[in-house]
XYZ file of C-alpha atoms in Angstrom:
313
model
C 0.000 0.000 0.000
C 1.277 3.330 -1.336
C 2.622 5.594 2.226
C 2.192 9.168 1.026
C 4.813 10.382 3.433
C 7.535 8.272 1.935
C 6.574 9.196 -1.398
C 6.877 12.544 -0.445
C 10.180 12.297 1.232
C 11.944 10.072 -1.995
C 10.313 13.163 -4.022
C 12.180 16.098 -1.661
C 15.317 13.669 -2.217
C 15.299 13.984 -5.710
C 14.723 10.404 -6.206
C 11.319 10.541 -7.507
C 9.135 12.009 -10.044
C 5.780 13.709 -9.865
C 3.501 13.578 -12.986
C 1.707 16.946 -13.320
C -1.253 15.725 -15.089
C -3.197 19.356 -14.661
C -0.348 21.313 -16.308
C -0.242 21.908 -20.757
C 2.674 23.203 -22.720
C 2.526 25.691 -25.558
C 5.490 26.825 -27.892
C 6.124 30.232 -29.074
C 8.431 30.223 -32.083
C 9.452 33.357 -34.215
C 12.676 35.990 -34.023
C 10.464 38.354 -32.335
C 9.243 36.061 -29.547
C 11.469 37.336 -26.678
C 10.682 41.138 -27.366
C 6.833 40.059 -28.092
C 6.362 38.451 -24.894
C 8.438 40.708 -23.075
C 5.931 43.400 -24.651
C 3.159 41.439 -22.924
C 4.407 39.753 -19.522
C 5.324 41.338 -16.531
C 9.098 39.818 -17.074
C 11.816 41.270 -18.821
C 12.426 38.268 -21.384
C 14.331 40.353 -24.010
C 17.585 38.415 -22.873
C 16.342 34.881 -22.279
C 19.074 32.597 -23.526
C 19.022 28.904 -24.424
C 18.888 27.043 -21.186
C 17.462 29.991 -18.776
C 14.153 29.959 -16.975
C 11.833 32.823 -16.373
C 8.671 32.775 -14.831
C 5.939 36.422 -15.886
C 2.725 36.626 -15.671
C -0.484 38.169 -17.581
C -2.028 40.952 -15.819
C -5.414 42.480 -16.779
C -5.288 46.640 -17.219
C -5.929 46.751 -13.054
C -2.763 44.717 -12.204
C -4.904 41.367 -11.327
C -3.348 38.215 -12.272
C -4.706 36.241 -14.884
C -2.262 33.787 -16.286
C 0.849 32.550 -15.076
C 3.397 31.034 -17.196
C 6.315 29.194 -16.752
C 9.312 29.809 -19.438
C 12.415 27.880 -20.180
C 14.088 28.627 -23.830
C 15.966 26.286 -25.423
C 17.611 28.118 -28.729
C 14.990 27.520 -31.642
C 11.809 27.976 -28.902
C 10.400 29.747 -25.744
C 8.547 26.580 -24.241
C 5.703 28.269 -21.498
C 4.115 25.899 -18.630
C 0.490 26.287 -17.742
C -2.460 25.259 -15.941
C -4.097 23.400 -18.189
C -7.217 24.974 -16.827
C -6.432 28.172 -18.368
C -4.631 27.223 -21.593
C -7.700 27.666 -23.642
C -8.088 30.956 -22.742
C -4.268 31.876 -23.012
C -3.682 30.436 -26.525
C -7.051 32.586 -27.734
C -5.599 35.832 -26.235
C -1.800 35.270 -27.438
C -2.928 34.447 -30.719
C -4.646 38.015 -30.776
C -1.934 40.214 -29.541
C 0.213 38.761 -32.156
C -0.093 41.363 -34.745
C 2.165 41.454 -37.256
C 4.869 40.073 -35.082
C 7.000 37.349 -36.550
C 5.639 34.964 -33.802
C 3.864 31.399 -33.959
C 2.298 29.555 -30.429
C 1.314 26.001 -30.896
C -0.510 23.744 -28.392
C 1.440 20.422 -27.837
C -0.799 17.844 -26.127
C 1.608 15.309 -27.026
C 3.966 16.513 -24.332
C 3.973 15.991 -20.369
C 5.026 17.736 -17.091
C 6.787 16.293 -14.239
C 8.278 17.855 -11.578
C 10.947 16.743 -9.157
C 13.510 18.291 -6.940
C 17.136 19.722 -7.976
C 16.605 16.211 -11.129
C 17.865 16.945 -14.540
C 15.091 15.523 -17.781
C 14.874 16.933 -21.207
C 13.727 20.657 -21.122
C 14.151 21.525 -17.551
C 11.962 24.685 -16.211
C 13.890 25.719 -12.944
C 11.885 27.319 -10.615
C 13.217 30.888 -9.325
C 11.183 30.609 -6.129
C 12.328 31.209 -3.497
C 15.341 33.826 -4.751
C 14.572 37.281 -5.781
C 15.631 37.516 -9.921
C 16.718 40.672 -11.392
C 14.046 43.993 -10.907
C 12.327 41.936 -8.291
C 11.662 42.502 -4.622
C 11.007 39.952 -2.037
C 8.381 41.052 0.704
C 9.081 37.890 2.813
C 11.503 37.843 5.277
C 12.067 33.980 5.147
C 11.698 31.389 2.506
C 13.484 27.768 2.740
C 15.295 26.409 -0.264
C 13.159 25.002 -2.962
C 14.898 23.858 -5.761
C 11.993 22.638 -7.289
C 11.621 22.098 -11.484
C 9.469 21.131 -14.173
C 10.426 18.980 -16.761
C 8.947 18.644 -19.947
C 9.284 14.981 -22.015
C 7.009 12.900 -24.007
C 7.140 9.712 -21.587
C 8.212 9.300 -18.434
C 11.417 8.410 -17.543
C 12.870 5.462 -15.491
C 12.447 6.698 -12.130
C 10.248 6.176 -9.176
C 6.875 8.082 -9.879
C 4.861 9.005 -7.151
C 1.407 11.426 -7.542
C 0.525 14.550 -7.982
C -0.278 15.333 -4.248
C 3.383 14.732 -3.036
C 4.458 17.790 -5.047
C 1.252 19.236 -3.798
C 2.856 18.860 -0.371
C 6.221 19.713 -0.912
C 4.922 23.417 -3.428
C 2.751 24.341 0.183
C 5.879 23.735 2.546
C 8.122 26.178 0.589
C 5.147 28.487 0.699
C 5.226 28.719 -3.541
C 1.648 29.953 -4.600
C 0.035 28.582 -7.703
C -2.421 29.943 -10.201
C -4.776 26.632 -9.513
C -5.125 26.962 -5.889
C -4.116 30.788 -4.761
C -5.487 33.008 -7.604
C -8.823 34.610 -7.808
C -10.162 37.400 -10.027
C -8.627 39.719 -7.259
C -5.782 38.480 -6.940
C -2.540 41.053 -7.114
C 0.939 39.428 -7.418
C 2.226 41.524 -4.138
C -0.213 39.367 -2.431
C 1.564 36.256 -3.036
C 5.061 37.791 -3.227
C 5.594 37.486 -7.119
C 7.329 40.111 -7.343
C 10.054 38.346 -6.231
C 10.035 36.349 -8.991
C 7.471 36.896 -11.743
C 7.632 40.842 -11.924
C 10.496 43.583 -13.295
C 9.723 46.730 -11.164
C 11.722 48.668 -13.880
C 10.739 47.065 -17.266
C 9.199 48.827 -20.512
C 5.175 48.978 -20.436
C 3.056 46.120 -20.323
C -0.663 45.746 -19.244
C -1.102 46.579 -15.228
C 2.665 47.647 -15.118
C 0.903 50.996 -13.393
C -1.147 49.501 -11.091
C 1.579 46.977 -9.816
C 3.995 50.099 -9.578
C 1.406 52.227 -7.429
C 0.940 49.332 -4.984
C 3.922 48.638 -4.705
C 5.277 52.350 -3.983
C 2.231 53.845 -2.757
C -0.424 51.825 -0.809
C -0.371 48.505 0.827
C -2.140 44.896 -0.797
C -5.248 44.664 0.434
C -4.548 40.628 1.294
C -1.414 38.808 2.171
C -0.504 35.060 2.041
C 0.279 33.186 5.064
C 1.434 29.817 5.811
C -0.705 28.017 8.722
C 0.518 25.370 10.920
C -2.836 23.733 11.531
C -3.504 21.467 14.558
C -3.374 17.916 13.821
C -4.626 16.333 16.606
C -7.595 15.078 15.233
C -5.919 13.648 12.169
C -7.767 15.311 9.347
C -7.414 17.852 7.452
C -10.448 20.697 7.274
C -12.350 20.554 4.767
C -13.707 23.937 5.108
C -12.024 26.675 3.067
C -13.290 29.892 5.258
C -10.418 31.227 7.878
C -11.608 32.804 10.947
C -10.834 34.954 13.921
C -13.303 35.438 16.920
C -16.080 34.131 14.485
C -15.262 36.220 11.605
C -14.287 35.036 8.123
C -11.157 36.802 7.885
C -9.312 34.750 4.414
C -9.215 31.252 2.484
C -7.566 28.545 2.943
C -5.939 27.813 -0.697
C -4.241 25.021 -0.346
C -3.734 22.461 2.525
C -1.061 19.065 2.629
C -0.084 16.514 5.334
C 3.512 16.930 5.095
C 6.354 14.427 5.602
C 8.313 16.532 8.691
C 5.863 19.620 9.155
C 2.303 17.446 9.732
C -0.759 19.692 8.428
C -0.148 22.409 6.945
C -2.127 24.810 4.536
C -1.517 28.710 2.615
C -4.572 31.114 2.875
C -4.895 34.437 1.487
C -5.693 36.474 4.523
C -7.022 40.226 4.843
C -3.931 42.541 5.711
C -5.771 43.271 9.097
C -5.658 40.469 10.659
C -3.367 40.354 13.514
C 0.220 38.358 12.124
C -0.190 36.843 15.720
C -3.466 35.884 16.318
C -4.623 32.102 16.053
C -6.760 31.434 13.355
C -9.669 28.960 12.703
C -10.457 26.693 9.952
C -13.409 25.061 11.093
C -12.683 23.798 14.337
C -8.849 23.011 13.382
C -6.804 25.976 15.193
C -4.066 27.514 13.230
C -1.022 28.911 13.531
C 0.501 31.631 11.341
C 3.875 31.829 10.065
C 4.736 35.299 8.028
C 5.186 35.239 4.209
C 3.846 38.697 3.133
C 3.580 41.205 6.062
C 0.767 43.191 6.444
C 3.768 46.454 5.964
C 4.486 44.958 2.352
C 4.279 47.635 -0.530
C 4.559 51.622 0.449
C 8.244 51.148 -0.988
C 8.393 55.070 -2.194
C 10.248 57.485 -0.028
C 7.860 60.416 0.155
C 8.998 63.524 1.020
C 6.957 65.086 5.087
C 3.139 65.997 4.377
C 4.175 69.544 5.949
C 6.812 69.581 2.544
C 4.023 68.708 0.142
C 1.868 71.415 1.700
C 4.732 74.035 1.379
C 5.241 73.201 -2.257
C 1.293 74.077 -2.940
C-alpha cells in the first residue's frame, strides 16, 4: 500500500518524479518572440538565452493576475508551462496580440510535465522561487530552499513516480503559490510575493505595469498570504475553506497538505488586518501563522513630510 509520506520524502530527495497531469505546454516560435512576450508579460524576457528559466505573468489593465506562465528557452523555442485549466483561454488571447509580429504559439498535447527536486530531464523549467531575480523585490523575510523544477518529455522516464499530491505537499511547505489553488479574479501578485520572482519593477510597459507600480510604492495589498501550521490532533485535514478569527471570516484557505516533517499544513490568502499573531480557525482546526507577506508589504516610495508637500502648494 502506497505511504504518502515516503513518497513525499523520496520526491524532496530527488529520487522521484511527480507527474503533473493538470499542467499543458505551448510553444512560441518566431525571431520576435522574446521582445513580443516581453511586450506582454510582466518579465523582462528580451535576454532569455538557451537554457534559462523565467517565470511572468499576464495581468489584466488593473494589475490582477490572470495567467501565469512558466518559461524555459531552449535556442529555436520559448517553451511556457500552464495550468491546463487556463490554456484555452491563453492560446485565444496570445494568438490576438500577435499582430504582425513574426511569432507562432502552438498547443502540444503530445507533451507531459513532471516535476521533481534539484533532477535533470529533457527541457528543464527551474523554478526561481524562493530567490529574488533581477528587478524583483522579495516582501518575505524567510523562505526555505526550494529547488523545485518542471520537466517537460514525451514519456516518463525510469524513475520512481509518485502522484501529484506529493508535489502538492512539498509546493505548500516552501510556501510557492500557484495559479490553480491561490489566484482569484482579485488576486494582485504583491499578495503572493511574485514580485520576487514573476515581476520587473523597472521594465518597458506592459498591461497593469501601473497599477503593480502604485501598490507597490504607494499603498499597501489589500490581502497577504500566510502559511498556517494547523492542529493535527484530530488527524484530518479541514475541509472547510473559510479562515476565521473570533467568528469572523477573515481569508481562504488555498491550499492544505499533510507533510512528511511539518504534519498539516495549509496557505490562505488572509485580509492585511488580521493580527500576524493571532490564532486562526479553519473550522474547528486551530491555526497557527507563520509570516510570508507582512501586512507592511508595498509603500516602498520614499515620500517627502506631508508639511513639505503642503509648502510646495
Amino acid at each position: 500500500m502506497p505511504n504518502p509520506l515516503l513518497e513525499q520524502r523520496a520526491l524532496a530527495e530527488g529520487k522521484a518524479l511527480a507527474p503533473l497531469t493538470d499542467r499543458a505546454v505551448i510553444a512560441i516560435e518566431g525571431n520576435d518572440r522574446h521582445t513580443w512576450l516581453n511586450s506582454i508579460l510582466s518579465q523582462e524576457l528580451r535576454s532569455l538565452g538557451e537554457g534559462q528559466s523565467a517565470e511572468a505573468l499576464q495581468l489584466d489593465p488593473h494589475g490582477h493576475v490572470e495567467f501565469v506562465l512558466h518559461l524555459v528557452e531552449d535556442g529555436e523555442r520559448t517553451w511556457a508551462i500552464v495550468e491546463s485549466s487556463t490554456k484555452e483561454a491563453l492560446l485565444v488571447w496570445l494568438d490576438k496580440m500577435i499582430f504582425r509580429s513574426d511569432v507562432r504559439v502552438t498547443d502540444h498535447p503530445e507533451l507531459k510535465v513532471f516535476f521533481g527536486i534539484d533532477t535533470d530531464f529533457g527541457i528543464t523549467w527551474v523554478d526561481p522561487w524562493p530567490n529574488v531575480v533581477g528587478g524583483g523585490v522579495r516582501y518575505a523575510q524567510d523562505a526555505p530552499v526550494f529547488n523545485g523544477r518542471e520537466h517537460i518529455l514525451e514519456s516518463a522516464p525510469e524513475i520512481e513516480l509518485v502522484p501529484l499530491d506529493a508535489a502538492e505537499a512539498l509546493r505548500v511547505a516552501a510556501r510557492r503559490p500557484r495559479q490553480a489553488n491561490e489566484v482569484d479574479d482579485r488576486t494582485l501578485p504583491h499578495e503572493l510575493d511574485w514580485l520576487s520572482t514573476a515581476v520587473h519593477l523597472s521594465k518597458g510597459c506592459y498591461r497593469g505595469q501601473e497599477s503593480v507600480a502604485k501598490v507597490h510604492n504607494l499603498g499597501h495589498p489589500p490581502r497577504r498570504l500566510t502559511f498556517l501550521h494547523l492542529d493535527g490532533s484530530n488527524h484530518l485535514l479541514p475541509e472547510e475553506v473559510d479562515v476565521t478569527l473570533d467568528g469572523k471570516v477573515v481569508g481562504r484557505v488555498t491550499s492544505v497538505a499533510n507533510h512528511y516533517e511539518m504534519g498539516p499544513i495549509a496557505l490562505a490568502v488572509l485580509s492585511r488586518s488580521v493580527p500576524v499573531e493571532a490564532t486562526l480557525m479553519v473550522g474547528n482546526v486551530s491555526a497557527a501563522q507563520e509570516v510570508i507577506v507582512p501586512p507592511t508589504a508595498g509603500k516602498a516610495a520614499s515620500l517627502p513630510p506631508r508639511s513639505e508637500l503642503n509648502q510646495r502648494r
